[in-house]
Coordinates of C-alpha atoms in Angstrom, one line a residue:
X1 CA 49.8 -5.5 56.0
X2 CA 48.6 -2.1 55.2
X3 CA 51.0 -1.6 52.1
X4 CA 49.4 -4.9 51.3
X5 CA 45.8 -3.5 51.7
X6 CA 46.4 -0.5 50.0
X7 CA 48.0 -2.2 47.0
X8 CA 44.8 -4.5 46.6
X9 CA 42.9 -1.3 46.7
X10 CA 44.7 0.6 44.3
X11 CA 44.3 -2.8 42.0
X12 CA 40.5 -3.1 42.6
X13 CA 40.0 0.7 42.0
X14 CA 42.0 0.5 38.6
X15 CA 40.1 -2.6 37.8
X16 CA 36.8 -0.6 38.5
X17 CA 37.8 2.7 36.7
X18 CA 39.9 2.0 34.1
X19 CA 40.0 -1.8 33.0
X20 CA 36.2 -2.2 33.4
X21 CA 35.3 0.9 31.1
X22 CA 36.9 -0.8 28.1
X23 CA 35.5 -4.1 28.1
X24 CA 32.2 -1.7 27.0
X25 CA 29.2 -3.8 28.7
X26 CA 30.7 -7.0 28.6
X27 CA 29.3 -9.5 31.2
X28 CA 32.2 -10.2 33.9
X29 CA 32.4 -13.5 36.2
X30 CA 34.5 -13.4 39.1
X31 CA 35.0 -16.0 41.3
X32 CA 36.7 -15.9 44.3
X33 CA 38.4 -19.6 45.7
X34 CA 38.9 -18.1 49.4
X35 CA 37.2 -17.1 52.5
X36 CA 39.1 -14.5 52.5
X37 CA 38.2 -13.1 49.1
X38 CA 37.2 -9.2 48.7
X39 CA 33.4 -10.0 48.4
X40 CA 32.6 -6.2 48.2
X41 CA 34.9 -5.8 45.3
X42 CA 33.6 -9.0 43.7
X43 CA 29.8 -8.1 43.9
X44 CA 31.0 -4.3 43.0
X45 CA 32.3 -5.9 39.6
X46 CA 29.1 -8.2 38.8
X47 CA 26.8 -5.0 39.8
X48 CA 28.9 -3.2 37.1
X49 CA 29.0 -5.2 34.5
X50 CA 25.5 -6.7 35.1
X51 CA 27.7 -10.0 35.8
X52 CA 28.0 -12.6 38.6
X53 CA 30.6 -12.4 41.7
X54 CA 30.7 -15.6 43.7
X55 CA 32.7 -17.0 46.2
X56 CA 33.6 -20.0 47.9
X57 CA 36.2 -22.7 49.9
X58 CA 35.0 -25.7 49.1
X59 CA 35.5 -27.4 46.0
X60 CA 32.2 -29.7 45.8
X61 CA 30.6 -26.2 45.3
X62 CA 31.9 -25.4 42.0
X63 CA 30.7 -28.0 40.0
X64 CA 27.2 -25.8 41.1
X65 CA 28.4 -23.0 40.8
X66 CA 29.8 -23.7 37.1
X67 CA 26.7 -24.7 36.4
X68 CA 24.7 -21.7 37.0
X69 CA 27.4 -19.5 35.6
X70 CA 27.1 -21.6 32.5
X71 CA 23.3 -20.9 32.9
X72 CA 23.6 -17.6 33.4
X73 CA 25.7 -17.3 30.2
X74 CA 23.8 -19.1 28.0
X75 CA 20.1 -18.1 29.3
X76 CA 19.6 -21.8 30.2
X77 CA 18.0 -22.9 34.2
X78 CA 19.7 -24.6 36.4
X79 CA 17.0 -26.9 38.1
X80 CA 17.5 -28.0 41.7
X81 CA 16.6 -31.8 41.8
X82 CA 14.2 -32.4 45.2
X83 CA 14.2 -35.9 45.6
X84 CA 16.0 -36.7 42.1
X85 CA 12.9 -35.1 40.2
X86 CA 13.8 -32.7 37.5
X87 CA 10.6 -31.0 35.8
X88 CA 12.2 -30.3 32.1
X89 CA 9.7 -27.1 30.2
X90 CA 8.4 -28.0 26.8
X91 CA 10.9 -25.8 24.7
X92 CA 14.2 -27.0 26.4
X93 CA 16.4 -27.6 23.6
X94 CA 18.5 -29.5 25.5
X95 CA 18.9 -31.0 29.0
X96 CA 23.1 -31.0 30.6
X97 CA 22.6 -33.3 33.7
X98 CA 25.7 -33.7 36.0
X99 CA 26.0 -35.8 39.3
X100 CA 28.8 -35.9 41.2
X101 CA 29.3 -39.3 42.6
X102 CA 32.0 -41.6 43.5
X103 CA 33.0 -44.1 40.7
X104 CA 30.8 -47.3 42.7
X105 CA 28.0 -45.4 42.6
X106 CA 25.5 -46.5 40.1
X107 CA 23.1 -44.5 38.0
X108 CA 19.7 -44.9 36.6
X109 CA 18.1 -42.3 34.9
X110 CA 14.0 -42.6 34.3
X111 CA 12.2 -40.9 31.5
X112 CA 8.7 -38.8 32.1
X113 CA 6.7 -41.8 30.7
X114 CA 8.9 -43.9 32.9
X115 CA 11.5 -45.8 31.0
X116 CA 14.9 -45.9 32.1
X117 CA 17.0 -44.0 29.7
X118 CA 19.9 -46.2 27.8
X119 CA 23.1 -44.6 28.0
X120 CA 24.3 -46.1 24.8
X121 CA 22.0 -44.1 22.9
X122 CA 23.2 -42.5 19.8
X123 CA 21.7 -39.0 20.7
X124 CA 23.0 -39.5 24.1
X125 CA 26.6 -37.6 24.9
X126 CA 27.7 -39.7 28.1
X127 CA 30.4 -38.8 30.0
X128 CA 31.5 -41.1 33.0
X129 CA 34.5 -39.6 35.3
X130 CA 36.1 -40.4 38.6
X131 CA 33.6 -37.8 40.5
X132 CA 31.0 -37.0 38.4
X133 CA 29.1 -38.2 35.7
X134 CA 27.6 -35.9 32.9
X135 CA 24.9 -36.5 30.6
X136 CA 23.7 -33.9 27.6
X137 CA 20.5 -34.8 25.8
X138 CA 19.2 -33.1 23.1
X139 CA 15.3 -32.2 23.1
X140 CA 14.4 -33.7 25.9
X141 CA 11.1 -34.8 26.3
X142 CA 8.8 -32.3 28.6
X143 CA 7.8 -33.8 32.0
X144 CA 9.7 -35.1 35.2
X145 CA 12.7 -36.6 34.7
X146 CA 14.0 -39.1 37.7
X147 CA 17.5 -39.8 38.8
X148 CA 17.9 -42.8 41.0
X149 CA 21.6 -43.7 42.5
X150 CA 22.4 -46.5 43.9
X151 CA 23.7 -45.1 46.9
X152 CA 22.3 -41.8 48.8
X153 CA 23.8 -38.5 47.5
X154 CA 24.0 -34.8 48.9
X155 CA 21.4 -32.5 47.5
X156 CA 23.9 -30.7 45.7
X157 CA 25.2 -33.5 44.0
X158 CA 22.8 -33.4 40.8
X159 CA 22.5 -30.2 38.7
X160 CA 20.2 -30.0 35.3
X161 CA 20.9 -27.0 33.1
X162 CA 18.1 -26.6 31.0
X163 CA 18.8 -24.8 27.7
X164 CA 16.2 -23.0 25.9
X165 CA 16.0 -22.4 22.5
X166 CA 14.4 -18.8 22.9
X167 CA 15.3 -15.6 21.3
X168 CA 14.3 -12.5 22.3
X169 CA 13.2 -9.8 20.0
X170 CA 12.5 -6.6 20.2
X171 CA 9.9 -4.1 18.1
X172 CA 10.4 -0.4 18.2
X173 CA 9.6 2.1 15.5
X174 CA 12.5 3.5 13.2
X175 CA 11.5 7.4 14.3
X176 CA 9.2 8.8 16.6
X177 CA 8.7 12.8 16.7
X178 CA 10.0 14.7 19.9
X179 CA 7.5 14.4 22.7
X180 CA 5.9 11.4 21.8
X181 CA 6.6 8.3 23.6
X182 CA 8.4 5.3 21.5
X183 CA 6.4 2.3 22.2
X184 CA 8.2 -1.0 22.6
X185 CA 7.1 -4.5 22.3
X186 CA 9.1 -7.5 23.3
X187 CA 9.2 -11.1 22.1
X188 CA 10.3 -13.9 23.6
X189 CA 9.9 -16.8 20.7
X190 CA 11.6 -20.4 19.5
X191 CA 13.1 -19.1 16.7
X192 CA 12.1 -16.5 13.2
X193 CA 8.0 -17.2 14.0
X194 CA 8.5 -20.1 16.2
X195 CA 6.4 -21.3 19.4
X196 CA 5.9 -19.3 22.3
X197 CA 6.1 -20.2 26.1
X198 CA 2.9 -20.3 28.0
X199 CA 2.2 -16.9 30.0
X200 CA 3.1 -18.9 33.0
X201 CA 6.3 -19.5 32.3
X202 CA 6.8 -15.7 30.4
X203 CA 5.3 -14.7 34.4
X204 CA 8.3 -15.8 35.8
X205 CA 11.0 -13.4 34.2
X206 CA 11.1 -10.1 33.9
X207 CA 11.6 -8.0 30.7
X208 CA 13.5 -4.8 31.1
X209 CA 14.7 -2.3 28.1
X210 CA 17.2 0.5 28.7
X211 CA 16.9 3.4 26.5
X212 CA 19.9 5.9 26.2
X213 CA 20.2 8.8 24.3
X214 CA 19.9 12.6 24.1
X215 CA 18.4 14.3 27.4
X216 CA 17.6 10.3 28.0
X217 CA 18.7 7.5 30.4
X218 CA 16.1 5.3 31.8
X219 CA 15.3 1.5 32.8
X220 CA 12.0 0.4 32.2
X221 CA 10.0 -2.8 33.3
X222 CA 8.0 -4.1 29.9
X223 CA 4.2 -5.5 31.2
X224 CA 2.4 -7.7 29.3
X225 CA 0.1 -7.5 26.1
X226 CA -2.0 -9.2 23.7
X227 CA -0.1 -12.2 22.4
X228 CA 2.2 -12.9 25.0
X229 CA 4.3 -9.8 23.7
X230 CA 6.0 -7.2 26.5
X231 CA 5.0 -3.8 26.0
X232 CA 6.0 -0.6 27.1
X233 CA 6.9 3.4 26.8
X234 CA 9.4 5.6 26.6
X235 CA 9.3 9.3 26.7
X236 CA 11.8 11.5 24.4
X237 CA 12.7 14.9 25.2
X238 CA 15.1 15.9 22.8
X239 CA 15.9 15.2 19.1
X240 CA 18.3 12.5 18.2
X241 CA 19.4 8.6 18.7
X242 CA 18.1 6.6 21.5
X243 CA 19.8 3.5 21.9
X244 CA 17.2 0.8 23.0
X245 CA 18.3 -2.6 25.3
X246 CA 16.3 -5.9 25.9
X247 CA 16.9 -7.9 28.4
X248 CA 15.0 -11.0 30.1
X249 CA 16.0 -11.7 33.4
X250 CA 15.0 -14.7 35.8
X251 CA 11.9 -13.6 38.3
X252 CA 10.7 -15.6 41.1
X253 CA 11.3 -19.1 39.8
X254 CA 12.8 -17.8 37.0
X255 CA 15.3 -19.8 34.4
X256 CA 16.0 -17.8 31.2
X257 CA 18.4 -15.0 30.7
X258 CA 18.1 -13.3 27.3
X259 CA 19.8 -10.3 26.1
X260 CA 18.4 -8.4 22.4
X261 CA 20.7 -7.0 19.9
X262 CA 20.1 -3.0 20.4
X263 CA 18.5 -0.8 18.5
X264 CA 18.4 2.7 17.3
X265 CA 15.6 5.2 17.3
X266 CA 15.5 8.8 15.8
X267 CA 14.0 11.2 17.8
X268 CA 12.8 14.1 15.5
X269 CA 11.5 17.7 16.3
X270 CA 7.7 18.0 15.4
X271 CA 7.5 18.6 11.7
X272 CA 6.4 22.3 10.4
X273 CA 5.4 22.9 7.1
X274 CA 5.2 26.4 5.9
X275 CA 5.6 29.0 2.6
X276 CA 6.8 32.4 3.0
X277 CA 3.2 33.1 1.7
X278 CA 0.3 32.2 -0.2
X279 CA 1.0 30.6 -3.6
X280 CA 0.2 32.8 -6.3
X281 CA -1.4 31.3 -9.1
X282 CA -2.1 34.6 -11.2
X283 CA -5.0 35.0 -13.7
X284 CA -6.1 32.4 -15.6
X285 CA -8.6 31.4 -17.9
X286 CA -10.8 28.1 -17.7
X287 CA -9.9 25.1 -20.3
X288 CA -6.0 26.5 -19.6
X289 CA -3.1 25.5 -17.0
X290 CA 0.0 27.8 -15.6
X291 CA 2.7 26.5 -13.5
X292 CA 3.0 27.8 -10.1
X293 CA 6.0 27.4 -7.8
X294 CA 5.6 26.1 -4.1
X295 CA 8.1 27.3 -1.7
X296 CA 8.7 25.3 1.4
X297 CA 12.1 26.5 2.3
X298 CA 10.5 27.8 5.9
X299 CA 9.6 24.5 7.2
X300 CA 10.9 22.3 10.1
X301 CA 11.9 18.4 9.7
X302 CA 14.5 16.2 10.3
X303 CA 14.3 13.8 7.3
X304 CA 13.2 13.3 4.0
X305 CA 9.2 13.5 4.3
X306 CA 6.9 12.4 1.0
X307 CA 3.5 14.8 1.1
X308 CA 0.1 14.6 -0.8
X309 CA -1.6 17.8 -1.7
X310 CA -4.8 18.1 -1.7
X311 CA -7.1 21.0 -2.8
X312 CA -9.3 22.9 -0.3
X313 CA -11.7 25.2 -1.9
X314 CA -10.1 25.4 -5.0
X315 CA -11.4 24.5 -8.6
X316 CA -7.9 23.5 -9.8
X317 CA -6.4 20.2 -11.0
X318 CA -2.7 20.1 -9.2
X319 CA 0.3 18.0 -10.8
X320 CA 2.0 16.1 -9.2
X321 CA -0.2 15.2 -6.4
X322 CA 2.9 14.2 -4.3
X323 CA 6.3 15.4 -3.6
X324 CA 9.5 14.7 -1.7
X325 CA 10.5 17.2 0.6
X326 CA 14.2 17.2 1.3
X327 CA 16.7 19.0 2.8
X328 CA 18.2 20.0 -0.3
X329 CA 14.9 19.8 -2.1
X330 CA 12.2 22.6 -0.9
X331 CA 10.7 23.9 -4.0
X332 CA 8.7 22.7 -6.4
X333 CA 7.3 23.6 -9.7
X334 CA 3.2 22.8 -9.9
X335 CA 1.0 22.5 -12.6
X336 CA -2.2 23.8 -11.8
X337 CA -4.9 23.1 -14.6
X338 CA -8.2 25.0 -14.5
X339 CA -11.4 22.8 -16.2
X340 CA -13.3 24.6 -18.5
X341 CA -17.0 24.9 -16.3
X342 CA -14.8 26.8 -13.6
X343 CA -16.6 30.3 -12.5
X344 CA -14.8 33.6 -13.9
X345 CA -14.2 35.6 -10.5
X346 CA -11.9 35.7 -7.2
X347 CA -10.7 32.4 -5.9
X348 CA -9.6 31.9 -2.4
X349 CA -8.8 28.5 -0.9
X350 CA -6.2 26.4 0.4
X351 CA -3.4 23.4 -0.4
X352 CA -3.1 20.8 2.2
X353 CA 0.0 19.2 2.9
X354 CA -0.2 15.7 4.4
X355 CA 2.6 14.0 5.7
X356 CA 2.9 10.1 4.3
X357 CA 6.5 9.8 6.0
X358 CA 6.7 7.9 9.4
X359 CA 7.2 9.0 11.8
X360 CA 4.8 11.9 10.6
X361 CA 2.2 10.3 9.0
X362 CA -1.6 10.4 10.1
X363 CA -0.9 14.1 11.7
X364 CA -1.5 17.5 10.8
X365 CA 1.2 18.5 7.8
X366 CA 0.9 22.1 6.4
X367 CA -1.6 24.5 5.1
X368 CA -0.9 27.0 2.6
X369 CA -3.1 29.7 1.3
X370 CA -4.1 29.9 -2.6
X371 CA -5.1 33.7 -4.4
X372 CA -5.7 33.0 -8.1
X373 CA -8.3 34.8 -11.0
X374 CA -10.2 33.0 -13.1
X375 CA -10.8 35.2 -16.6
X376 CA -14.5 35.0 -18.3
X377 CA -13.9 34.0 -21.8
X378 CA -14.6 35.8 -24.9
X379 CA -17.5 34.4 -27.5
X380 CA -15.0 33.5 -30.0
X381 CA -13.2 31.4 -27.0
X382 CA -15.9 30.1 -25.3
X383 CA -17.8 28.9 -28.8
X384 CA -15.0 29.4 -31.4
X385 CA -14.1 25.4 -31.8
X386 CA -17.7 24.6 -32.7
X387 CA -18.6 27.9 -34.7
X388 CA -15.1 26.7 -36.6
X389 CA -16.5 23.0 -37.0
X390 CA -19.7 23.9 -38.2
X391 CA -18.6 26.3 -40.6
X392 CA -16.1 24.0 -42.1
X393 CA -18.5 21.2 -41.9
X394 CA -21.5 23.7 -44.1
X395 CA -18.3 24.9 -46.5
X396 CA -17.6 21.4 -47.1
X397 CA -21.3 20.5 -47.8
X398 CA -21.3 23.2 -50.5
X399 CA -18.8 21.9 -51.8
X400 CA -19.4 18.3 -52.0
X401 CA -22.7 19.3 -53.9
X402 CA -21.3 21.8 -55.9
X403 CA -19.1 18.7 -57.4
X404 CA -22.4 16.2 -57.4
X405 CA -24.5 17.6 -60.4
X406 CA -28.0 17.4 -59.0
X407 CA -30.4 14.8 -60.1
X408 CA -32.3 15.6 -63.4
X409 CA -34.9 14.2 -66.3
X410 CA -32.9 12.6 -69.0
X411 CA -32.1 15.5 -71.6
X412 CA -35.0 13.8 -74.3
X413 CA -37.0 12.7 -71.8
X414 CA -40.9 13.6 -73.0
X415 CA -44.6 13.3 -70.6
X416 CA -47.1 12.2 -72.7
X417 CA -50.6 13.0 -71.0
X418 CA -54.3 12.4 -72.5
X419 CA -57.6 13.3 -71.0
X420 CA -60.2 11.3 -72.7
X421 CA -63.4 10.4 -70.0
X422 CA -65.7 9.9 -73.0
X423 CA -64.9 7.5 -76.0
X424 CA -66.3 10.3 -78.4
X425 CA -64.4 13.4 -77.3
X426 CA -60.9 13.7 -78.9
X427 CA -57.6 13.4 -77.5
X428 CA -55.8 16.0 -75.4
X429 CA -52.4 14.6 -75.8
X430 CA -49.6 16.9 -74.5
X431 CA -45.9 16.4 -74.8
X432 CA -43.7 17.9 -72.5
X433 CA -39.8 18.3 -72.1
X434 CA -39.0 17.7 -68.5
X435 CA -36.6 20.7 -67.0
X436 CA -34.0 19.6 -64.3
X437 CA -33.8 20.9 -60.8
X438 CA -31.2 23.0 -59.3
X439 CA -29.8 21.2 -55.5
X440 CA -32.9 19.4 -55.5
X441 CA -34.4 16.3 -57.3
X442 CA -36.2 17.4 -60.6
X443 CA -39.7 17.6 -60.3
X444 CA -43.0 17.6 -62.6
X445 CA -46.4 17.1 -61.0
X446 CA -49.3 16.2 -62.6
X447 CA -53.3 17.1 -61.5
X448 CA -56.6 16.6 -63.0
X449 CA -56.1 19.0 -65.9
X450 CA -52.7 18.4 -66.6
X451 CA -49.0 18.6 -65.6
X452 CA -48.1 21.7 -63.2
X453 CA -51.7 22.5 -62.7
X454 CA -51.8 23.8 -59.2
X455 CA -55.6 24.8 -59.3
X456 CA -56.6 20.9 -60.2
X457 CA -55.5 18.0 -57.2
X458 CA -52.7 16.2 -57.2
X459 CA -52.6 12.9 -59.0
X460 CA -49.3 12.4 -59.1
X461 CA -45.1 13.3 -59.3
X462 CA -42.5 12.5 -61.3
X463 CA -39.3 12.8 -59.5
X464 CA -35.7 12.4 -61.8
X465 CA -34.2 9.8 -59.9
X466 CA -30.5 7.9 -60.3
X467 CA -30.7 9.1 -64.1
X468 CA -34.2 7.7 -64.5
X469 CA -37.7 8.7 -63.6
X470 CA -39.6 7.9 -60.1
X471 CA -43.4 7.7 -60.5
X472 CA -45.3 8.8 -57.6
X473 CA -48.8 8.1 -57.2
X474 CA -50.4 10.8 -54.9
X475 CA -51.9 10.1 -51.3
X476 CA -55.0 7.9 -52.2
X477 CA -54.9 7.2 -55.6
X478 CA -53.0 4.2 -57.9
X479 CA -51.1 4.4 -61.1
X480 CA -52.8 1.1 -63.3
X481 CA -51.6 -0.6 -66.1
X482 CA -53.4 -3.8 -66.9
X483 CA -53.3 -6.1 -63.9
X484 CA -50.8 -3.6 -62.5
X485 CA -51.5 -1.4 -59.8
X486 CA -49.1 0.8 -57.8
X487 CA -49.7 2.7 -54.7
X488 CA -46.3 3.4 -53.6
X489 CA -43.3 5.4 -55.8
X490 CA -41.7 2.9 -58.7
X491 CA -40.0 3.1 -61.8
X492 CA -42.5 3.5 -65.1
X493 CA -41.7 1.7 -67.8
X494 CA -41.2 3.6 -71.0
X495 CA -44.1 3.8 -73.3
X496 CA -46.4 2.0 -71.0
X497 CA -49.8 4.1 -70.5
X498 CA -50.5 4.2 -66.7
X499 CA -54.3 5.6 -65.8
X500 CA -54.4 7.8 -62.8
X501 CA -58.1 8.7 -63.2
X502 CA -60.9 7.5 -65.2
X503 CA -60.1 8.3 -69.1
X504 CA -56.7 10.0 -67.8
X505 CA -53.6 8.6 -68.8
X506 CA -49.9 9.3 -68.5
X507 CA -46.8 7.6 -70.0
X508 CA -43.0 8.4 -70.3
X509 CA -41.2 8.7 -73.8
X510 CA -38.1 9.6 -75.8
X511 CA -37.9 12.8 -78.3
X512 CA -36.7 10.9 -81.6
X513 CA -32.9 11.1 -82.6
X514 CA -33.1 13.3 -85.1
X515 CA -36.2 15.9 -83.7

């Protein structure tokens, strides 16, 4: 008897140690058919493997116990019938009903609006054995459902497994720095964005994750949030992966057992961002650019991390305005381009680096300091692109009317001019040859006692215009021909005799051919 004890404990212990290890997490059911069964080893092996250890002598219990193993298994609730009543939740998928009843016994099954259900339903799958009968329905309809035998049964003789058609999901960040907690959300959902159960029914299980990792292993009990999600924290301690574990498991009146896939999150050390010193821009002038080289080789990440710059104090355009810090990328050639109202003189300031990157973003990046001169410029460079414009544009001018001869009386062109107030003085008739200008219109101006008189007023111009001649009566006074009188500049016609004052006359001829 003791060899025999012995032996059973060198099994159970090999079981335990070695066998157990391998099946890595797996859910074990044992089951033992005896009174005599080792229960402590049984219960050992379920605490273990987060399984179930039963055991029993009497075969009407394992039809129930089946049941809730197959329950267990497939997160479904086995619901005890009191008085034949079985409350079915509105997201069962499906309901797996068996009685176990002699063959004579009868069956009548009542729907939650009260109709008897037919058993030769299409959707129906009926089995009908020598003990038991077993009935699966698919979507059942939410409510109490009613089984009514013809003859009295045990209370263990009906069992409903109710299977759910509930995932559970879990929602962790991809990285969290060292020190901060990762925050973890659990859903329990019919489906990709399908229905939720009410809070009551979410009350009655609890939600558990298991994080282990570096300088990690811990169980924590998710409490409930906003949206009937399960939320909670997890400290990290140390850089690397945390492996993160869902679970749902039945509370007080609990049905559903849900297990989520795993999932990873990186722990990384506290980002540093640094430069073996301030970046040295040099001297510069405004309206110019220089390149400048960043050096980041003395930071701290884990990581690729994206950055923005941004200037602090500084007068400077700086290309690019984001980078991609790397671990085999840590320098990084930057164009730095000064505007051309920048200040001659010292310039101190600063270049911010902010973090974009999760799990850094929205935190203090890096500061690095920024020594440049900005040059005064010279006249010639301050105003040597307009002085150059204008003088080009004046040279041009000159020469443009150095090419257009200037306007100018016709070369035979002759003023004819006669003073005669009285009827029985003489004439006064003067011929002159018009003389072009030089750059400027040709002009010839004619007063009270006679062309280019400046002592007498001004009675009027002649002005070479477009090859021809432009009379020009002066401010007040009229040129009159007959009926026609002009105020304003017009063309004379030649030989026509215009009167600019009384007994004064003026008209435009032609020297003759051969004069």
């Amino acid at each position: 008897k003791r060899a025999k004890e012995a032996r059973e404990q060198r099994c159970q212990q090999t079981v335990l140690s070695e066998l157990l290890p391998k099946l890595e997490g797996v859910e074990t059911v044992a089951v033992g058919l005896s009174r005599n069964a080792p229960r402590e080893f049984l219960h050992e092996l379920a605490r273990r493997s987060r399984g179930r250890g039963s055991v029993t002598e009497k075969a009407a219990d394992l039809p129930q116990l089946f049941a809730e193993i197959h329950a267990q298994n497939s997160g479904a609730r086995v619901a005890a019938a009191e008085s034949s009543a079985i409350s079915v939740d509105k997201l069962v998928a499906s309901l797996d009903l068996v009685v176990v009843a002699p063959r004579d016994v009868e069956l009548e099954i009542l729907q939650p609006d009260g109709a008897p259900l037919s058993f030769d339903s299409p959707t129906l799958y009926y089995v009908r054995a020598e003990r038991y009968r077993f009935f699966h329905l698919p979507k059942p309809a939410a409510g109490t459902w009613t089984v009514k035998p013809s003859k009295p049964l045990p209370d263990s003789a009906i069992s409903a497994i109710q299977n759910y058609d509930l995932g559970l999901r879990l929602e962790v960040p991809q990285q969290v720095a060292v020190g901060q907690p990762i925050e973890v959300k659990a859903f329990l959902a019919a489906g990709e964005g399908g229905g939720m159960p009410e809070e009551s029914f979410l009350a009655r299980h609890r939600f558990v994750v298991e994080a282990k990792g570096e300088g990690i292993e811990r169980k924590v009990e998710l409490a409930a949030g906003e949206g009937g999600a399960r939320v909670g924290k997890i400290a990290t301690q140390k850089p690397g992966s945390v492996v993160l574990r869902a679970r749902v498991e039945p509370g007080p009146a609990g049905a559903l057992t849900r297990v989520a896939a795993p999932v990873t999150v990186l722990a990384v050390p506290p980002l540093k961002l640094a430069a073996p010193g301030p970046l040295q821009v040099g001297a510069v002038k405004p309206g110019t650019s220089v390149q400048a080289l960043l050096d980041l080789r003395p930071s701290e990440f884990l990581g690729d991390v994206e950055l923005k710059l941004q200037a602090e104090g500084l007068p400077f355009e700086i290309e690019p305005r984001k980078l991609k810090l790397t671990l085999e990328q840590k320098r990084f050639d930057l164009e730095i381009e000064v505007p051309e109202e920048a200040t001659p003189g010292q310039i101190k300031g600063a270049l911010m680096l902010v973090p974009l990157t999760a799990p850094y973003e929205n935190r203090e990046g890096g500061r690095i300091e920024v020594e440049a001169t900005i040059l005064p410029l010279t006249f010639w460079e301050k105003h040597g692109g307009k002085t150059t414009f204008g003088l080009v544009v004046l040279l041009l001018g000159f020469v443009v009317a150095g090419f257009k001869p200037p306007s100018r009386f016709p070369r035979k062109l002759r003023v004819f001019y006669v003073d005669k107030p009285n009827d029985d003085e003489g004439d006064y008739g003067l011929a002159l040859r018009a003389k072009p200008g030089f750059y400027r219109p040709a002009t010839l101006k004619i007063g009270g006692g006679g062309p280019i008189r400046r002592s007498s007023p001004l009675l009027c111009e002649l002005v070479a215009r477009d090859g021809g001649v432009e009379l020009r009566p002066a401010q007040g006074r009229s040129a009159t021909a007959g009926d026609e009188s002009h105020t304003r500049p017009f063309k004379p016609v030649y030989g026509t005799k215009y009167e600019l004052d009384e007994g004064l006359v003026v008209w435009v001829g032609k020297e003759d051919e051969d004069e």
